Coordinates of N, CA and C in Angstrom, one line a residue:
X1 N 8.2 48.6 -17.8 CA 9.5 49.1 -17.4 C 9.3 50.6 -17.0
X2 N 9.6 50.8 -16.1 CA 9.9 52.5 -15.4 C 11.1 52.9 -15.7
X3 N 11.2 54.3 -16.0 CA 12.6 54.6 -15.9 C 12.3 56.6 -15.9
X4 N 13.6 56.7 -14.3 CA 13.3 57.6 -14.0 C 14.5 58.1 -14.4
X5 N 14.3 59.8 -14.7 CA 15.9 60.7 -15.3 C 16.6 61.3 -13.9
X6 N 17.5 61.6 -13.6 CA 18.0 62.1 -12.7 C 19.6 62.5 -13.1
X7 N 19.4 63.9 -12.2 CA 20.7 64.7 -13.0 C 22.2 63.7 -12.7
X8 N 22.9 64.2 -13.6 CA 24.0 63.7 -13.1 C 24.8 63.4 -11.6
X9 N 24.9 65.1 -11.5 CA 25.8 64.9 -9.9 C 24.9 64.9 -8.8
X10 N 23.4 63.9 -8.9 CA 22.6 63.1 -8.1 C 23.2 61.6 -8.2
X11 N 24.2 61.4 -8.8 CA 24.2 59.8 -8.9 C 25.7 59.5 -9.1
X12 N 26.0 58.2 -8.1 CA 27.5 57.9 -8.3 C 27.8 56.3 -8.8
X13 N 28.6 55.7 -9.9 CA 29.0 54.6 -10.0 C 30.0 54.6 -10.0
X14 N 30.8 53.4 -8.9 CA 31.8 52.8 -9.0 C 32.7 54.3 -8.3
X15 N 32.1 54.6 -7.4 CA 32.5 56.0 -6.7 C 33.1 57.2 -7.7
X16 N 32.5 57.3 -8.6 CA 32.5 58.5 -9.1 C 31.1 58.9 -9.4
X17 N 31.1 60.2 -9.5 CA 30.1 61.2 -9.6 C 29.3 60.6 -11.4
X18 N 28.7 61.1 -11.9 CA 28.4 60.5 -13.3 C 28.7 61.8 -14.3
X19 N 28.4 63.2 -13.2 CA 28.6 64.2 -13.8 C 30.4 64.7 -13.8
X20 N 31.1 63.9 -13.2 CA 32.7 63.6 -13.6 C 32.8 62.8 -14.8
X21 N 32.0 61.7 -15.1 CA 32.8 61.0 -16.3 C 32.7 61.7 -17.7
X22 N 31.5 62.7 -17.5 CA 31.3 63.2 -19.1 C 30.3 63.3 -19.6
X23 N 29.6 63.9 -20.7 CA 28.8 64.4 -21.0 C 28.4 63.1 -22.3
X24 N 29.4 62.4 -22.7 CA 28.6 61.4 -23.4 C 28.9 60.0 -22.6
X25 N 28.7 59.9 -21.1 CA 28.4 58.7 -20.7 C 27.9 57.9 -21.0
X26 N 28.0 56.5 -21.7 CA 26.5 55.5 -21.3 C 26.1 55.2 -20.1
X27 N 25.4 55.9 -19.8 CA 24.7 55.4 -18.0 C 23.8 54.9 -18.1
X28 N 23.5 53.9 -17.5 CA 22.1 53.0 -17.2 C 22.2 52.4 -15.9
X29 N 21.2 52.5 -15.3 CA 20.5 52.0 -13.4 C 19.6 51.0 -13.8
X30 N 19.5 49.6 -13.7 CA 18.5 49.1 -13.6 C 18.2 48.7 -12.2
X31 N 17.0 48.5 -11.9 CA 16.6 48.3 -10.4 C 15.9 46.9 -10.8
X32 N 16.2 45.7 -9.8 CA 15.8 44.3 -9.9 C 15.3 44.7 -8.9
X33 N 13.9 43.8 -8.6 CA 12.9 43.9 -7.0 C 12.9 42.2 -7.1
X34 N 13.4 41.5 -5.9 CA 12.8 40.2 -6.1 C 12.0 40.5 -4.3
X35 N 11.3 38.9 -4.3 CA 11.1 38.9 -3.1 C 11.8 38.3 -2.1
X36 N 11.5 38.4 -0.6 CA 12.4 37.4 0.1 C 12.5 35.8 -0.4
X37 N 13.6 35.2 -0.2 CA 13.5 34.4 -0.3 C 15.1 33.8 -0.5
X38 N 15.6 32.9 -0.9 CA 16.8 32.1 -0.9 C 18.0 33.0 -1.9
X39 N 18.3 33.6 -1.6 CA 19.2 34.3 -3.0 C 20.7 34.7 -2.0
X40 N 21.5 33.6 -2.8 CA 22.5 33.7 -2.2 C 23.4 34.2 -3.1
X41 N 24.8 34.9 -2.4 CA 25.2 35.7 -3.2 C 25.9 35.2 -4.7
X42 N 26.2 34.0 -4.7 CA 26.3 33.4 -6.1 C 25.2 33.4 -6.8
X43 N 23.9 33.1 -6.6 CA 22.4 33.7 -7.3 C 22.7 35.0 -7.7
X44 N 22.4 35.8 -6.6 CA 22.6 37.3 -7.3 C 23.6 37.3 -7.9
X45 N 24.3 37.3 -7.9 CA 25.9 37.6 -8.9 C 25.1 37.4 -10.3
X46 N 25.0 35.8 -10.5 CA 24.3 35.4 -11.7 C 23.3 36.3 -12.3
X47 N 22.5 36.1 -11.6 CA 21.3 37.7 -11.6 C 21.9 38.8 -12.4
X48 N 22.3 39.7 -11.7 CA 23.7 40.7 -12.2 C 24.1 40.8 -13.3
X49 N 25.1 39.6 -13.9 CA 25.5 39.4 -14.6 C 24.8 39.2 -16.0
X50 N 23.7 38.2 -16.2 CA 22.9 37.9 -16.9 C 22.2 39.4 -17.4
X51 N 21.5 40.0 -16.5 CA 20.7 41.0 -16.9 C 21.2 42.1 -17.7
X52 N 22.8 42.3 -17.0 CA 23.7 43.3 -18.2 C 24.2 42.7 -19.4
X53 N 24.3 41.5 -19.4 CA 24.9 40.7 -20.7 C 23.1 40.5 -21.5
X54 N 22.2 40.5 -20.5 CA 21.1 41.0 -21.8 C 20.4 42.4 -22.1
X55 N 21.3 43.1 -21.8 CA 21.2 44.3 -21.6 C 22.1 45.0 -23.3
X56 N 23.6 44.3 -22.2 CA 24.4 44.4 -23.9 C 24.1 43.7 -25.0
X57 N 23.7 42.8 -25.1 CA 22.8 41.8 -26.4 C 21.6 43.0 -27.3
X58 N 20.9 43.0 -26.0 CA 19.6 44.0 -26.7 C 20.1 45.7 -27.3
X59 N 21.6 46.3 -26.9 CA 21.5 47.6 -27.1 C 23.0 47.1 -28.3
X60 N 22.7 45.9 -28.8 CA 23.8 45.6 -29.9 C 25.0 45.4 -29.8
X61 N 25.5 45.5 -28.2 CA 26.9 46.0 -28.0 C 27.5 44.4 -27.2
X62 N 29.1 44.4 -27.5 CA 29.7 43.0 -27.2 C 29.6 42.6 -25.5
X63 N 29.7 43.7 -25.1 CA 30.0 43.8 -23.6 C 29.2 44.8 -23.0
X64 N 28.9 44.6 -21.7 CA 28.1 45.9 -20.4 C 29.1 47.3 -20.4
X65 N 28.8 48.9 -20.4 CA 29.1 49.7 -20.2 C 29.8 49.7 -19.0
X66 N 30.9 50.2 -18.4 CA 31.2 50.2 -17.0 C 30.4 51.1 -16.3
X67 N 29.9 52.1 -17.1 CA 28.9 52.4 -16.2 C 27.3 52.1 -16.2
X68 N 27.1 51.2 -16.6 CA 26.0 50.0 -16.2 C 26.4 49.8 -14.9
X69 N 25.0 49.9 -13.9 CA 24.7 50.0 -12.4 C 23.4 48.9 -12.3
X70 N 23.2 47.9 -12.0 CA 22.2 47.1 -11.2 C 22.5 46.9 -9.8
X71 N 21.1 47.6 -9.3 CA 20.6 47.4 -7.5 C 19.5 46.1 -7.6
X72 N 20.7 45.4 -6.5 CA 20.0 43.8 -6.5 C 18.8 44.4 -5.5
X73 N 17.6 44.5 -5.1 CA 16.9 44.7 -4.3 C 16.2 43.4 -3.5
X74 N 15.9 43.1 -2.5 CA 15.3 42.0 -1.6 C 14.4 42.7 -1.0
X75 N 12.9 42.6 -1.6 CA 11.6 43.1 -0.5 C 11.4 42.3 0.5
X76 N 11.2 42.5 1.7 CA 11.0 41.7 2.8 C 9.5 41.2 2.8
X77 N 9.6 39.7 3.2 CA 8.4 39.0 2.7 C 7.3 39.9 3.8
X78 N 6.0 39.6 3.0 CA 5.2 40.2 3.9 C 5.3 42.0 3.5
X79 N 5.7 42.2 2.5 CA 5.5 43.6 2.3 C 4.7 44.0 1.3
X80 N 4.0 45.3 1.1 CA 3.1 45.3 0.6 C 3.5 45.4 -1.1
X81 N 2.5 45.5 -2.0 CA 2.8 45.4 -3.3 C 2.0 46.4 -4.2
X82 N 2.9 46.8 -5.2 CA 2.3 48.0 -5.7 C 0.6 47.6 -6.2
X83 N 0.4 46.8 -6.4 CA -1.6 46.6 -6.3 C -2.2 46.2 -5.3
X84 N -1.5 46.9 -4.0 CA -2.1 46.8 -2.7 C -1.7 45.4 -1.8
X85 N -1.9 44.6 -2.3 CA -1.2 43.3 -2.0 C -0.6 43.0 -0.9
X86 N -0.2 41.7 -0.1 CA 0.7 41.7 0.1 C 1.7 40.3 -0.5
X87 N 3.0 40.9 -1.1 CA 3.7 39.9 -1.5 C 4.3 38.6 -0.7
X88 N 4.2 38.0 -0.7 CA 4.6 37.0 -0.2 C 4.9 35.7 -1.0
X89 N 6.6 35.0 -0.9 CA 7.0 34.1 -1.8 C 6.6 33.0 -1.2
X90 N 5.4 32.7 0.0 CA 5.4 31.7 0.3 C 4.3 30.7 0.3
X91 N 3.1 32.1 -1.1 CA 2.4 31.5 -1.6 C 3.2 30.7 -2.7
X92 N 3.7 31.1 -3.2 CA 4.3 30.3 -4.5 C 5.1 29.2 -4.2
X93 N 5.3 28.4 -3.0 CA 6.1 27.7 -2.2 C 5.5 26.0 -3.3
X94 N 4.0 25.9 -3.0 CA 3.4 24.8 -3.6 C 2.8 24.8 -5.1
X95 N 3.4 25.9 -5.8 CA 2.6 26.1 -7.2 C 3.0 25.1 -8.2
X96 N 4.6 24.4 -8.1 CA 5.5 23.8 -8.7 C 6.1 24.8 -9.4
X97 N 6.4 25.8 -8.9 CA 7.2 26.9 -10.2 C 8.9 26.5 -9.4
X98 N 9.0 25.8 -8.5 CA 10.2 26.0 -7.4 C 10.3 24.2 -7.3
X99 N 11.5 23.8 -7.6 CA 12.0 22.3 -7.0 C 11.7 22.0 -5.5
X100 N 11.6 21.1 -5.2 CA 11.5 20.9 -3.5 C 12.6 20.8 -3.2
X101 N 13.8 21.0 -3.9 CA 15.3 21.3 -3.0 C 15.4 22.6 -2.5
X102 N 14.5 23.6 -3.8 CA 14.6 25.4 -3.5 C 14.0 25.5 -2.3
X103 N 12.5 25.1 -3.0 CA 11.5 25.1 -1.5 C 11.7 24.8 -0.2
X104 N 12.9 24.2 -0.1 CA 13.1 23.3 1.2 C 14.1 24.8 1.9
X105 N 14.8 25.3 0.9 CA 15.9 26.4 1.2 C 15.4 27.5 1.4
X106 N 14.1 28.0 0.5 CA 13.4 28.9 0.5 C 13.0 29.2 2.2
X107 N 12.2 28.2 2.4 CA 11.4 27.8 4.2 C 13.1 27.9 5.0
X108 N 14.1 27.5 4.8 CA 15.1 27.5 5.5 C 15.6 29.1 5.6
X109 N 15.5 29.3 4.8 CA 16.3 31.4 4.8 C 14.9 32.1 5.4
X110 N 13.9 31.8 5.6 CA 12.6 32.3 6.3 C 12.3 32.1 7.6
X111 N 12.7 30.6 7.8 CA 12.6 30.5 8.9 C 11.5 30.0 9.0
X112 N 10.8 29.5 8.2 CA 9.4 29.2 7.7 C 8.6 28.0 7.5

């Protein structure tokens, strides 16, 4: 996990500044990187949702912070990868990690 600091009035949730809400904010950014592929906005949502509800699980607490921030990110296939690489979800098309209904949707949002 990476995790970079950045001043407050560099950063805004939910259109405010972070350095407006106060000096004991809970703030947290998490950044999701998926690859291209089939993620429709009901996925993401789920996505979203899940990762702050285990977010609040892991930091003890009942519920997500309102100022808990997840950036759904979508790398475009064919882009490179931090070990030089290039990523591509369309090796993983035949590995069986994906149903042949995803697979079929995956090739369908690609174009592929």
């Amino acid at each position: 996990m990476h995790f970079v600091e950045r001043e407050p009035d560099m950063m805004a949730i939910g259109g405010r500044l972070l350095a407006d809400i106060g000096p004991d904010a809970d703030v947290m950014v998490i950044d999701v990187a998926v690859m291209d592929g089939d993620w429709s906005r009901e996925v993401r949502t789920a996505v979203v949702e899940r990762v702050l509800a285990a977010m609040a699980d892991a930091c003890g607490l009942p519920q997500p912070s309102p100022t808990w921030w997840v950036n759904f990110r979508v790398i475009d296939e064919g882009s490179w990868g931090s070990s030089g690489g290039v990523l591509s979800v369309l090796s993983l098309l035949d590995s069986g990690v994906f149903t042949e209904e995803k697979v079929k949707a995956i090739r369908a949002a690609l174009g592929a």
